[in-house]
mmCIF file of C-alpha atoms in Angstrom:
data_model
loop_
_atom_site.group_PDB
_atom_site.id
_atom_site.type_symbol
_atom_site.label_atom_id
_atom_site.label_comp_id
_atom_site.label_asym_id
_atom_site.label_seq_id
_atom_site.Cartn_x
_atom_site.Cartn_y
_atom_site.Cartn_z
ATOM 1 C CA MET A 1299 0.000 0.000 0.000
ATOM 2 C CA ALA A 1300 2.882 2.381 0.687
ATOM 3 C CA ALA A 1301 4.179 1.786 -2.829
ATOM 4 C CA LEU A 1302 0.799 2.883 -4.173
ATOM 5 C CA ILE A 1303 0.916 6.064 -2.110
ATOM 6 C CA ILE A 1304 4.380 6.857 -3.401
ATOM 7 C CA MET A 1305 3.190 6.209 -6.952
ATOM 8 C CA ALA A 1306 0.364 8.670 -6.430
ATOM 9 C CA GLU A 1307 2.766 11.351 -5.260
ATOM 10 C CA ASP A 1308 6.001 10.881 -7.147
ATOM 11 C CA GLU A 1309 4.848 12.185 -10.538
ATOM 12 C CA GLN A 1310 4.769 15.687 -9.070
ATOM 13 C CA ARG A 1311 6.880 15.340 -5.977
ATOM 14 C CA GLN A 1312 10.421 16.529 -6.477
ATOM 15 C CA PRO A 1313 12.852 14.519 -4.371
ATOM 16 C CA LEU A 1314 13.848 16.467 -1.284
ATOM 17 C CA LEU A 1315 16.644 16.647 1.209
ATOM 18 C CA LEU A 1316 19.825 14.656 1.338
ATOM 19 C CA GLN A 1317 22.324 15.261 -1.401
ATOM 20 C CA ASN A 1318 25.573 13.445 -1.861
ATOM 21 C CA THR A 1319 27.316 15.486 0.804
ATOM 22 C CA SER A 1320 29.535 14.855 3.740
ATOM 23 C CA PRO A 1321 28.009 13.837 7.072
ATOM 24 C CA THR A 1322 28.528 17.373 8.380
ATOM 25 C CA ASP A 1323 26.669 18.860 5.426
ATOM 26 C CA ARG A 1324 23.866 16.362 5.800
ATOM 27 C CA ARG A 1325 23.259 17.481 9.313
ATOM 28 C CA GLU A 1326 22.748 21.029 8.096
ATOM 29 C CA GLN A 1327 20.323 20.082 5.338
ATOM 30 C CA GLU A 1328 17.082 22.062 5.291
ATOM 31 C CA ILE A 1329 14.179 23.160 3.116
ATOM 32 C CA THR A 1330 14.286 26.752 1.931
ATOM 33 C CA PRO A 1331 11.299 28.827 3.132
ATOM 34 C CA SER A 1332 8.745 29.543 0.441
ATOM 35 C CA SER A 1333 8.225 33.038 -0.889
ATOM 36 C CA SER A 1334 5.351 34.974 -2.373
ATOM 37 C CA SER A 1335 6.714 34.622 -5.899
ATOM 38 C CA ASN A 1336 4.659 32.507 -8.292
ATOM 39 C CA GLU A 1337 7.602 31.843 -10.565
ATOM 40 C CA ALA A 1338 8.579 28.233 -11.057
ATOM 41 C CA GLU A 1339 11.498 27.195 -8.903
ATOM 42 C CA ALA A 1340 14.458 25.417 -10.461
ATOM 43 C CA PRO A 1341 14.078 21.700 -9.745
ATOM 44 C CA PRO A 1342 16.361 20.337 -7.035
ATOM 45 C CA PRO A 1343 18.940 17.692 -7.815
ATOM 46 C CA PRO A 1344 17.226 14.392 -8.609
ATOM 47 C CA ASN A 1345 19.013 12.445 -5.866
ATOM 48 C CA GLN A 1346 17.565 14.416 -2.921
ATOM 49 C CA ARG A 1347 15.238 12.639 -0.471
ATOM 50 C CA LEU A 1348 13.703 13.285 2.911
ATOM 51 C CA ILE A 1349 15.174 10.191 4.512
ATOM 52 C CA SER A 1350 13.192 10.428 7.759
ATOM 53 C CA LEU A 1351 9.897 10.346 5.825
ATOM 54 C CA ASP A 1352 11.095 7.341 3.820
ATOM 55 C CA VAL A 1353 11.984 5.555 7.054
ATOM 56 C CA PHE A 1354 8.567 6.462 8.477
ATOM 57 C CA ARG A 1355 6.886 4.924 5.441
ATOM 58 C CA GLY A 1356 9.055 1.830 5.611
ATOM 59 C CA LEU A 1357 8.215 1.233 9.254
ATOM 60 C CA THR A 1358 4.533 1.725 8.463
ATOM 61 C CA VAL A 1359 4.707 -0.923 5.736
ATOM 62 C CA ALA A 1360 6.522 -3.268 8.124
ATOM 63 C CA LEU A 1361 3.816 -2.684 10.735
ATOM 64 C CA MET A 1362 1.121 -3.382 8.154
ATOM 65 C CA ILE A 1363 2.768 -6.674 7.182
ATOM 66 C CA LEU A 1364 3.141 -7.641 10.835
ATOM 67 C CA VAL A 1365 -0.483 -7.078 11.794
ATOM 68 C CA ASP A 1366 -1.789 -8.641 8.570
ATOM 69 C CA ASP A 1367 0.264 -11.807 9.007
ATOM 70 C CA ALA A 1368 0.201 -12.126 12.788
ATOM 71 C CA GLY A 1369 -3.167 -10.507 13.517
ATOM 72 C CA GLY A 1370 -5.066 -13.748 12.996
ATOM 73 C CA ALA A 1371 -2.843 -15.631 15.431
ATOM 74 C CA LEU A 1372 -2.620 -12.738 17.896
ATOM 75 C CA PRO A 1373 -6.009 -10.993 18.090
ATOM 76 C CA SER A 1374 -4.563 -8.566 20.644
ATOM 77 C CA ILE A 1375 -2.644 -6.782 17.861
ATOM 78 C CA ASN A 1376 -5.420 -7.173 15.294
ATOM 79 C CA HIS A 1377 -7.923 -4.384 14.694
ATOM 80 C CA SER A 1378 -10.093 -3.608 17.687
ATOM 81 C CA PRO A 1379 -13.567 -5.166 17.253
ATOM 82 C CA TRP A 1380 -15.264 -1.786 17.669
ATOM 83 C CA PHE A 1381 -14.128 0.444 20.541
ATOM 84 C CA GLY A 1382 -10.505 0.779 21.601
ATOM 85 C CA VAL A 1383 -7.153 0.988 19.843
ATOM 86 C CA THR A 1384 -4.709 -1.797 19.025
ATOM 87 C CA LEU A 1385 -1.434 -1.863 17.126
ATOM 88 C CA ALA A 1386 -3.191 -2.535 13.808
ATOM 89 C CA ASP A 1387 -5.373 0.541 14.233
ATOM 90 C CA PHE A 1388 -2.376 2.832 13.762
ATOM 91 C CA VAL A 1389 -1.513 1.633 10.241
ATOM 92 C CA MET A 1390 -4.107 3.613 8.276
ATOM 93 C CA PRO A 1391 -3.490 6.897 10.162
ATOM 94 C CA PHE A 1392 0.258 6.499 9.632
ATOM 95 C CA PHE A 1393 -0.253 6.260 5.875
ATOM 96 C CA LEU A 1394 -2.627 9.244 5.815
ATOM 97 C CA PHE A 1395 -0.237 11.295 7.936
ATOM 98 C CA GLY A 1396 2.651 10.482 5.589
ATOM 99 C CA VAL A 1397 0.572 11.582 2.613
ATOM 100 C CA GLY A 1398 -0.079 14.925 4.306
ATOM 101 C CA VAL A 1399 3.608 15.547 5.010
ATOM 102 C CA SER A 1400 4.451 14.733 1.398
ATOM 103 C CA ILE A 1401 1.814 17.126 0.067
ATOM 104 C CA ALA A 1402 3.365 19.988 2.031
ATOM 105 C CA LEU A 1403 6.708 19.268 0.376
ATOM 106 C CA VAL A 1404 5.281 18.739 -3.110
ATOM 107 C CA PHE A 1405 3.372 22.032 -3.195
ATOM 108 C CA LYS A 1406 6.052 24.171 -1.576
ATOM 109 C CA LYS A 1407 6.066 26.157 -4.819
ATOM 110 C CA ILE A 1408 3.189 26.146 -7.319
ATOM 111 C CA SER A 1409 3.727 27.668 -10.742
ATOM 112 C CA SER A 1410 0.180 27.060 -12.006
ATOM 113 C CA LYS A 1411 -2.769 26.357 -9.715
ATOM 114 C CA PRO A 1412 -5.098 25.047 -12.466
ATOM 115 C CA LEU A 1413 -2.408 22.685 -13.753
ATOM 116 C CA ALA A 1414 -1.619 21.465 -10.225
ATOM 117 C CA THR A 1415 -5.331 20.914 -9.582
ATOM 118 C CA LYS A 1416 -5.682 18.910 -12.781
ATOM 119 C CA LYS A 1417 -2.783 16.662 -11.784
ATOM 120 C CA VAL A 1418 -4.235 16.158 -8.291
ATOM 121 C CA ILE A 1419 -7.620 15.169 -9.712
ATOM 122 C CA LEU A 1420 -6.037 12.739 -12.158
ATOM 123 C CA ARG A 1421 -3.986 11.098 -9.407
ATOM 124 C CA THR A 1422 -7.032 10.889 -7.177
ATOM 125 C CA VAL A 1423 -9.032 9.140 -9.900
ATOM 126 C CA LYS A 1424 -6.161 6.736 -10.636
ATOM 127 C CA LEU A 1425 -5.723 5.798 -6.976
ATOM 128 C CA PHE A 1426 -9.481 5.444 -6.448
ATOM 129 C CA LEU A 1427 -9.853 3.188 -9.490
ATOM 130 C CA LEU A 1428 -6.850 1.116 -8.442
ATOM 131 C CA GLY A 1429 -8.453 0.598 -5.037
ATOM 132 C CA LEU A 1430 -11.712 -0.329 -6.726
ATOM 133 C CA LEU A 1431 -9.897 -2.882 -8.863
ATOM 134 C CA LEU A 1432 -8.101 -4.434 -5.878
ATOM 135 C CA GLN A 1433 -10.907 -4.351 -3.299
ATOM 136 C CA GLY A 1434 -14.080 -3.929 -5.305
ATOM 137 C CA GLY A 1435 -14.845 -7.620 -5.724
ATOM 138 C CA TYR A 1436 -13.738 -8.014 -9.335
ATOM 139 C CA PHE A 1437 -11.835 -11.217 -8.730
ATOM 140 C CA HIS A 1438 -14.259 -13.809 -7.445
ATOM 141 C CA GLY A 1439 -15.225 -17.323 -8.397
ATOM 142 C CA CYS A 1440 -11.846 -17.852 -10.056
ATOM 143 C CA ASN A 1441 -12.274 -21.642 -10.099
ATOM 144 C CA HIS A 1442 -15.916 -21.621 -11.140
ATOM 145 C CA LEU A 1443 -18.093 -20.458 -13.980
ATOM 146 C CA THR A 1444 -19.165 -17.508 -11.821
ATOM 147 C CA TYR A 1445 -15.811 -15.804 -12.412
ATOM 148 C CA GLY A 1446 -16.239 -12.194 -13.436
ATOM 149 C CA VAL A 1447 -17.532 -8.848 -12.249
ATOM 150 C CA ASP A 1448 -20.588 -8.741 -10.032
ATOM 151 C CA VAL A 1449 -21.723 -5.158 -10.617
ATOM 152 C CA GLY A 1450 -24.472 -5.493 -8.041
ATOM 153 C CA LYS A 1451 -21.997 -6.208 -5.242
ATOM 154 C CA ILE A 1452 -18.952 -4.077 -6.053
ATOM 155 C CA ARG A 1453 -17.486 -2.544 -2.909
ATOM 156 C CA TRP A 1454 -17.109 1.119 -3.851
ATOM 157 C CA LEU A 1455 -14.920 2.216 -0.950
ATOM 158 C CA GLY A 1456 -11.787 0.743 0.574
ATOM 159 C CA VAL A 1457 -8.293 1.523 1.844
ATOM 160 C CA LEU A 1458 -6.880 3.125 -1.307
ATOM 161 C CA GLN A 1459 -10.131 4.960 -1.944
ATOM 162 C CA ARG A 1460 -9.889 6.489 1.534
ATOM 163 C CA ILE A 1461 -6.308 7.551 0.900
ATOM 164 C CA SER A 1462 -7.355 9.128 -2.407
ATOM 165 C CA ILE A 1463 -10.101 11.110 -0.665
ATOM 166 C CA GLY A 1464 -7.696 12.417 1.977
ATOM 167 C CA TYR A 1465 -5.136 13.235 -0.708
ATOM 168 C CA LEU A 1466 -7.741 15.168 -2.700
ATOM 169 C CA PHE A 1467 -8.958 17.299 0.210
ATOM 170 C CA ALA A 1468 -5.479 18.063 1.507
ATOM 171 C CA SER A 1469 -4.014 18.825 -1.920
ATOM 172 C CA ILE A 1470 -6.844 21.101 -3.033
ATOM 173 C CA SER A 1471 -6.619 23.037 0.224
ATOM 174 C CA GLU A 1472 -2.849 23.334 -0.159
ATOM 175 C CA ILE A 1473 -3.224 24.683 -3.697
ATOM 176 C CA TRP A 1474 -6.093 27.118 -3.199
ATOM 177 C CA PHE A 1475 -6.363 27.982 0.505
ATOM 178 C CA VAL A 1476 -2.775 28.982 1.284
ATOM 179 C CA ASP A 1477 -1.759 32.647 1.278
ATOM 180 C CA HIS A 1478 1.471 33.172 -0.650
ATOM 181 C CA ILE A 1479 3.384 35.309 1.814
ATOM 182 C CA MET A 1480 6.855 35.141 3.291
ATOM 183 C CA VAL A 1481 7.003 33.349 6.649
ATOM 184 C CA ASP A 1482 9.384 35.265 8.884
ATOM 185 C CA SER A 1483 7.572 34.824 12.210
ATOM 186 C CA PRO A 1484 5.035 32.558 13.912
ATOM 187 C CA LEU A 1485 2.354 35.151 13.142
ATOM 188 C CA ASP A 1486 3.173 34.928 9.431
ATOM 189 C CA PHE A 1487 2.908 31.151 9.704
ATOM 190 C CA VAL A 1488 -0.622 31.496 11.103
ATOM 191 C CA LYS A 1489 -1.622 34.051 8.456
ATOM 192 C CA LYS A 1490 -0.388 31.788 5.684
ATOM 193 C CA TYR A 1491 -2.319 28.708 6.730
ATOM 194 C CA TYR A 1492 -5.291 29.854 8.816
ATOM 195 C CA VAL A 1493 -7.786 29.431 5.937
ATOM 196 C CA GLN A 1494 -6.625 25.851 5.500
ATOM 197 C CA TRP A 1495 -7.037 25.251 9.217
ATOM 198 C CA MET A 1496 -10.564 26.684 9.063
ATOM 199 C CA PHE A 1497 -11.375 24.345 6.180
ATOM 200 C CA SER A 1498 -10.196 21.310 8.144
ATOM 201 C CA LEU A 1499 -12.218 22.542 11.129
ATOM 202 C CA LEU A 1500 -15.268 22.776 8.851
ATOM 203 C CA LEU A 1501 -14.821 19.159 7.735
ATOM 204 C CA CYS A 1502 -14.469 18.113 11.347
ATOM 205 C CA SER A 1503 -17.617 20.033 12.327
ATOM 206 C CA ILE A 1504 -19.637 18.445 9.514
ATOM 207 C CA TYR A 1505 -18.569 15.013 10.735
ATOM 208 C CA ILE A 1506 -19.513 15.742 14.349
ATOM 209 C CA CYS A 1507 -22.880 17.250 13.427
ATOM 210 C CA LEU A 1508 -23.834 14.319 11.221
ATOM 211 C CA LEU A 1509 -22.530 11.665 13.610
ATOM 212 C CA TYR A 1510 -24.479 12.974 16.586
ATOM 213 C CA GLY A 1511 -27.331 14.778 14.858
ATOM 214 C CA LEU A 1512 -28.667 12.369 12.239
ATOM 215 C CA TYR A 1513 -31.699 10.332 13.234
ATOM 216 C CA VAL A 1514 -31.182 6.624 12.557
ATOM 217 C CA PRO A 1515 -34.512 4.858 11.970
ATOM 218 C CA ASN A 1516 -35.168 1.130 11.993
ATOM 219 C CA TRP A 1517 -33.581 -0.482 8.953
ATOM 220 C CA GLU A 1518 -33.544 -3.791 7.135
ATOM 221 C CA PHE A 1519 -30.932 -5.897 5.407
ATOM 222 C CA GLU A 1520 -30.736 -9.177 3.559
ATOM 223 C CA ALA A 1521 -29.166 -11.824 5.790
ATOM 224 C CA PRO A 1522 -26.725 -14.249 4.123
ATOM 225 C CA SER A 1523 -28.050 -17.662 3.235
ATOM 226 C CA THR A 1524 -25.694 -19.556 5.569
ATOM 227 C CA ASN A 1525 -25.430 -18.588 9.231
ATOM 228 C CA LEU A 1526 -25.917 -20.036 12.678
ATOM 229 C CA PHE A 1527 -28.442 -19.896 15.521
ATOM 230 C CA GLY A 1528 -31.633 -19.497 13.602
ATOM 231 C CA TYR A 1529 -31.035 -16.511 11.361
ATOM 232 C CA GLY A 1530 -32.239 -17.747 8.013
ATOM 233 C CA SER A 1531 -31.773 -16.013 4.722
ATOM 234 C CA GLY A 1532 -34.145 -13.174 4.035
ATOM 235 C CA THR A 1533 -34.905 -9.743 5.386
ATOM 236 C CA GLN A 1534 -33.826 -8.932 8.942
ATOM 237 C CA THR A 1535 -34.868 -5.812 10.835
ATOM 238 C CA VAL A 1536 -32.572 -3.781 13.066
ATOM 239 C CA VAL A 1537 -34.425 -1.694 15.639
ATOM 240 C CA CYS A 1538 -32.908 1.765 16.160
ATOM 241 C CA GLY A 1539 -35.057 4.899 16.235
ATOM 242 C CA MET A 1540 -32.385 7.076 17.843
ATOM 243 C CA ARG A 1541 -29.660 9.623 17.174
ATOM 244 C CA GLY A 1542 -26.147 10.039 18.555
ATOM 245 C CA SER A 1543 -25.456 6.299 18.995
ATOM 246 C CA LEU A 1544 -21.921 5.052 18.373
ATOM 247 C CA GLU A 1545 -22.787 1.375 18.724
ATOM 248 C CA PRO A 1546 -22.505 -0.923 15.679
ATOM 249 C CA PRO A 1547 -26.175 -1.176 14.667
ATOM 250 C CA CYS A 1548 -27.450 2.409 14.973
ATOM 251 C CA ASN A 1549 -24.688 4.869 14.076
ATOM 252 C CA ALA A 1550 -24.925 7.607 11.457
ATOM 253 C CA VAL A 1551 -21.807 6.351 9.640
ATOM 254 C CA GLY A 1552 -23.593 3.157 8.613
ATOM 255 C CA LEU A 1553 -26.802 5.049 7.854
ATOM 256 C CA ILE A 1554 -25.086 7.314 5.310
ATOM 257 C CA ASP A 1555 -23.290 4.400 3.639
ATOM 258 C CA ARG A 1556 -26.479 2.346 3.334
ATOM 259 C CA PHE A 1557 -28.327 5.340 1.869
ATOM 260 C CA PHE A 1558 -25.737 6.437 -0.691
ATOM 261 C CA LEU A 1559 -23.932 3.164 -1.477
ATOM 262 C CA GLY A 1560 -26.467 0.473 -0.693
ATOM 263 C CA GLU A 1561 -26.010 -2.478 1.645
ATOM 264 C CA HIS A 1562 -24.767 -4.780 -1.130
ATOM 265 C CA HIS A 1563 -21.839 -2.451 -1.862
ATOM 266 C CA LEU A 1564 -20.515 -2.417 1.717
ATOM 267 C CA TYR A 1565 -17.923 -4.640 3.363
ATOM 268 C CA GLN A 1566 -19.684 -7.916 4.073
ATOM 269 C CA ARG A 1567 -17.476 -9.138 6.932
ATOM 270 C CA PRO A 1568 -17.306 -6.138 9.275
ATOM 271 C CA VAL A 1569 -15.001 -5.986 12.244
ATOM 272 C CA TYR A 1570 -17.856 -5.903 14.761
ATOM 273 C CA ARG A 1571 -18.425 -9.594 14.070
ATOM 274 C CA ARG A 1572 -15.530 -10.049 16.497
ATOM 275 C CA THR A 1573 -17.347 -8.341 19.376
ATOM 276 C CA LYS A 1574 -18.663 -10.337 22.328
ATOM 277 C CA GLN A 1575 -22.219 -9.982 21.047
ATOM 278 C CA CYS A 1576 -21.299 -11.580 17.716
ATOM 279 C CA SER A 1577 -18.489 -14.077 18.376
ATOM 280 C CA VAL A 1578 -17.892 -16.770 20.935
ATOM 281 C CA ASN A 1579 -14.163 -16.341 20.203
ATOM 282 C CA SER A 1580 -14.098 -12.571 20.720
ATOM 283 C CA PRO A 1581 -11.885 -10.629 20.060
ATOM 284 C CA ASP A 1582 -11.400 -13.031 17.146
ATOM 285 C CA TYR A 1583 -13.950 -14.168 14.585
ATOM 286 C CA GLY A 1584 -16.041 -17.158 15.572
ATOM 287 C CA PRO A 1585 -19.522 -18.672 15.587
ATOM 288 C CA LEU A 1586 -22.393 -16.495 16.716
ATOM 289 C CA PRO A 1587 -23.241 -16.925 20.382
ATOM 290 C CA PRO A 1588 -26.783 -17.902 21.415
ATOM 291 C CA ASN A 1589 -29.265 -15.014 21.310
ATOM 292 C CA SER A 1590 -26.894 -12.856 19.296
ATOM 293 C CA PRO A 1591 -28.499 -9.768 17.717
ATOM 294 C CA ALA A 1592 -29.485 -9.847 14.061
ATOM 295 C CA TRP A 1593 -27.197 -6.935 13.181
ATOM 296 C CA CYS A 1594 -24.188 -9.233 13.658
ATOM 297 C CA LEU A 1595 -24.877 -10.434 10.099
ATOM 298 C CA ALA A 1596 -25.339 -6.953 8.629
ATOM 299 C CA PRO A 1597 -22.706 -5.348 6.369
ATOM 300 C CA PHE A 1598 -20.711 -2.296 7.419
ATOM 301 C CA ASP A 1599 -17.898 -0.494 5.630
ATOM 302 C CA PRO A 1600 -14.949 0.559 7.835
ATOM 303 C CA GLU A 1601 -13.834 2.941 5.049
ATOM 304 C CA GLY A 1602 -17.222 4.572 4.609
ATOM 305 C CA ILE A 1603 -18.156 8.055 3.408
ATOM 306 C CA LEU A 1604 -18.508 9.894 6.722
ATOM 307 C CA SER A 1605 -15.582 8.194 8.422
ATOM 308 C CA SER A 1606 -13.384 9.020 5.410
ATOM 309 C CA LEU A 1607 -14.265 12.672 5.923
ATOM 310 C CA MET A 1608 -12.726 12.550 9.389
ATOM 311 C CA ALA A 1609 -9.835 10.415 8.133
ATOM 312 C CA ALA A 1610 -8.924 13.259 5.762
ATOM 313 C CA ILE A 1611 -8.200 15.401 8.836
ATOM 314 C CA THR A 1612 -5.217 13.145 9.533
ATOM 315 C CA CYS A 1613 -3.796 14.297 6.183
ATOM 316 C CA PHE A 1614 -4.228 17.902 7.346
ATOM 317 C CA VAL A 1615 -2.278 17.114 10.498
ATOM 318 C CA GLY A 1616 0.486 15.714 8.292
ATOM 319 C CA LEU A 1617 0.308 18.952 6.269
ATOM 320 C CA HIS A 1618 0.934 20.946 9.432
ATOM 321 C CA PHE A 1619 4.036 18.897 10.229
ATOM 322 C CA GLY A 1620 5.232 19.329 6.657
ATOM 323 C CA HIS A 1621 4.741 23.102 6.868
ATOM 324 C CA ILE A 1622 6.919 23.229 9.978
ATOM 325 C CA LEU A 1623 9.589 21.332 8.069
ATOM 326 C CA VAL A 1624 9.395 23.787 5.170
ATOM 327 C CA HIS A 1625 9.390 27.078 7.082
ATOM 328 C CA PHE A 1626 11.552 26.465 10.146
ATOM 329 C CA LYS A 1627 15.252 25.972 9.403
ATOM 330 C CA ASP A 1628 16.655 24.932 12.743
ATOM 331 C CA HIS A 1629 16.398 21.207 13.434
ATOM 332 C CA MET A 1630 15.878 21.651 17.159
ATOM 333 C CA GLN A 1631 13.109 24.148 16.499
ATOM 334 C CA ARG A 1632 11.426 21.647 14.212
ATOM 335 C CA LEU A 1633 11.716 18.933 16.852
ATOM 336 C CA PHE A 1634 10.297 21.229 19.515
ATOM 337 C CA LEU A 1635 7.290 22.287 17.421
ATOM 338 C CA TRP A 1636 6.623 18.714 16.294
ATOM 339 C CA SER A 1637 6.836 17.428 19.856
ATOM 340 C CA MET A 1638 4.475 20.117 21.143
ATOM 341 C CA SER A 1639 1.985 19.366 18.362
ATOM 342 C CA SER A 1640 2.202 15.604 18.925
ATOM 343 C CA PHE A 1641 1.698 15.739 22.673
ATOM 344 C CA SER A 1642 -1.148 18.235 22.276
ATOM 345 C CA LEU A 1643 -2.911 15.817 19.944
ATOM 346 C CA LEU A 1644 -2.315 12.859 22.254
ATOM 347 C CA ILE A 1645 -3.606 14.723 25.303
ATOM 348 C CA SER A 1646 -6.644 15.980 23.370
ATOM 349 C CA GLY A 1647 -7.472 12.422 22.317
ATOM 350 C CA TYR A 1648 -7.379 11.114 25.870
ATOM 351 C CA VAL A 1649 -9.411 14.077 27.167
ATOM 352 C CA LEU A 1650 -12.104 13.456 24.557
ATOM 353 C CA LYS A 1651 -12.213 9.810 25.547
ATOM 354 C CA LEU A 1652 -12.736 10.812 29.181
ATOM 355 C CA LEU A 1653 -15.516 13.138 28.029
ATOM 356 C CA GLY A 1654 -17.360 10.238 26.391
ATOM 357 C CA ILE A 1655 -16.041 10.042 22.817
ATOM 358 C CA PRO A 1656 -14.502 6.564 22.588
ATOM 359 C CA PHE A 1657 -11.670 5.447 20.343
ATOM 360 C CA SER A 1658 -13.180 3.720 17.314
ATOM 361 C CA LYS A 1659 -11.420 3.090 14.029
ATOM 362 C CA PRO A 1660 -14.564 1.909 12.160
ATOM 363 C CA LEU A 1661 -16.226 5.244 12.971
ATOM 364 C CA TYR A 1662 -12.934 7.200 12.898
ATOM 365 C CA THR A 1663 -14.097 9.157 15.935
ATOM 366 C CA LEU A 1664 -12.573 12.504 16.870
ATOM 367 C CA SER A 1665 -10.703 11.009 19.826
ATOM 368 C CA TYR A 1666 -9.309 8.244 17.602
ATOM 369 C CA MET A 1667 -8.166 10.804 15.042
ATOM 370 C CA PHE A 1668 -6.364 12.836 17.710
ATOM 371 C CA ILE A 1669 -4.645 9.896 19.373
ATOM 372 C CA THR A 1670 -3.450 8.289 16.136
ATOM 373 C CA ALA A 1671 -2.382 11.576 14.529
ATOM 374 C CA GLY A 1672 -0.448 12.438 17.669
ATOM 375 C CA ALA A 1673 1.251 9.040 17.605
ATOM 376 C CA SER A 1674 2.090 9.563 13.918
ATOM 377 C CA GLY A 1675 3.682 12.923 14.649
ATOM 378 C CA LEU A 1676 5.621 11.581 17.615
ATOM 379 C CA LEU A 1677 6.976 8.677 15.571
ATOM 380 C CA LEU A 1678 8.103 11.016 12.782
ATOM 381 C CA THR A 1679 9.746 13.287 15.365
ATOM 382 C CA ILE A 1680 11.738 10.392 16.827
ATOM 383 C CA ILE A 1681 12.746 9.150 13.378
ATOM 384 C CA PHE A 1682 13.802 12.646 12.305
ATOM 385 C CA TYR A 1683 15.925 13.002 15.422
ATOM 386 C CA VAL A 1684 17.592 9.628 14.964
ATOM 387 C CA VAL A 1685 18.143 9.915 11.218
ATOM 388 C CA SER A 1686 18.915 13.609 10.729
ATOM 389 C CA LEU A 1687 20.539 14.601 14.002
ATOM 390 C CA TRP A 1688 22.095 11.410 15.281
ATOM 391 C CA PHE A 1689 22.766 8.971 12.459
ATOM 392 C CA TYR A 1690 24.126 11.629 10.068
ATOM 393 C CA SER A 1691 25.949 13.669 12.709
#
């Protein structure tokens, strides 16, 4: 998945940081602050890279492989069934955060906003279609005559689709919502990016209002033909009639996905089938326990529309870290600002949890976004310190 993210960025991203210099020169490497000029900047040497970001991506890929391969044997590191955070729940935010940092570096200078927008849209479409090809259900029944494309059951959203949505929002805001002024002080930094921050706050507000304000009525779904404990195939009814619920059956995230996408286009094996209500082997998958609720068999997409809106905020957090890298020359100043931002996010996440907003990756709750974005920033800070200030010193 990291290779796909890099593919989506590298056509426009100019390699940054780290020339073929001596160790002393490497320690002094930095990104030149952007100016108000709209003239195209001479491209940097092709062998420059931001090594700390590459290491961050590599560790994220390694973590993804670990949880994918070992998650089945060790449910404690697998995705949390609904509420809570495990090791696997940090993989997606790490990728989104890395995309945000990269966007800040890519659009440090923009010679043509319409051209940059066109390229962003094309990359978004390519990444979305690639995700649709890989996760949309095209390859099924390979050993049977049913092999082919089941248009009625294509899963429209998935991991790469979510990344493409975050990339689109963050890139468009970076192109159009940033004031092209010189950054010579913290106040200038705020003036340059405050519109972008307001846009991300708007997205966050829309998510909160819909999550807690939408009324979720009773709804029906078609149960699969093979299941246990008396739930035959046919229509099953889930009783809701409430608003503001974050539980699996009656949340606004599922309501919006069922309305716009349709139940047949959602993920058919949702993570809440590993909850105690739905699995005798919880937190792992297993047979349904006696008297389990009907919604245990219902579909739910963990990369749905509303949750992807909040997931895009993680890209904006990555943008903020990338902006600090671009505009602040001193390494220790960068580390200080990154550390302050990371710990602020972590503390905010825990405070929100204490106030009643639980960690939930399937819903991508506000507290989950804060805690995972803060962990992403802290990891990048540590890597930057080790790679740029210690390893190359």
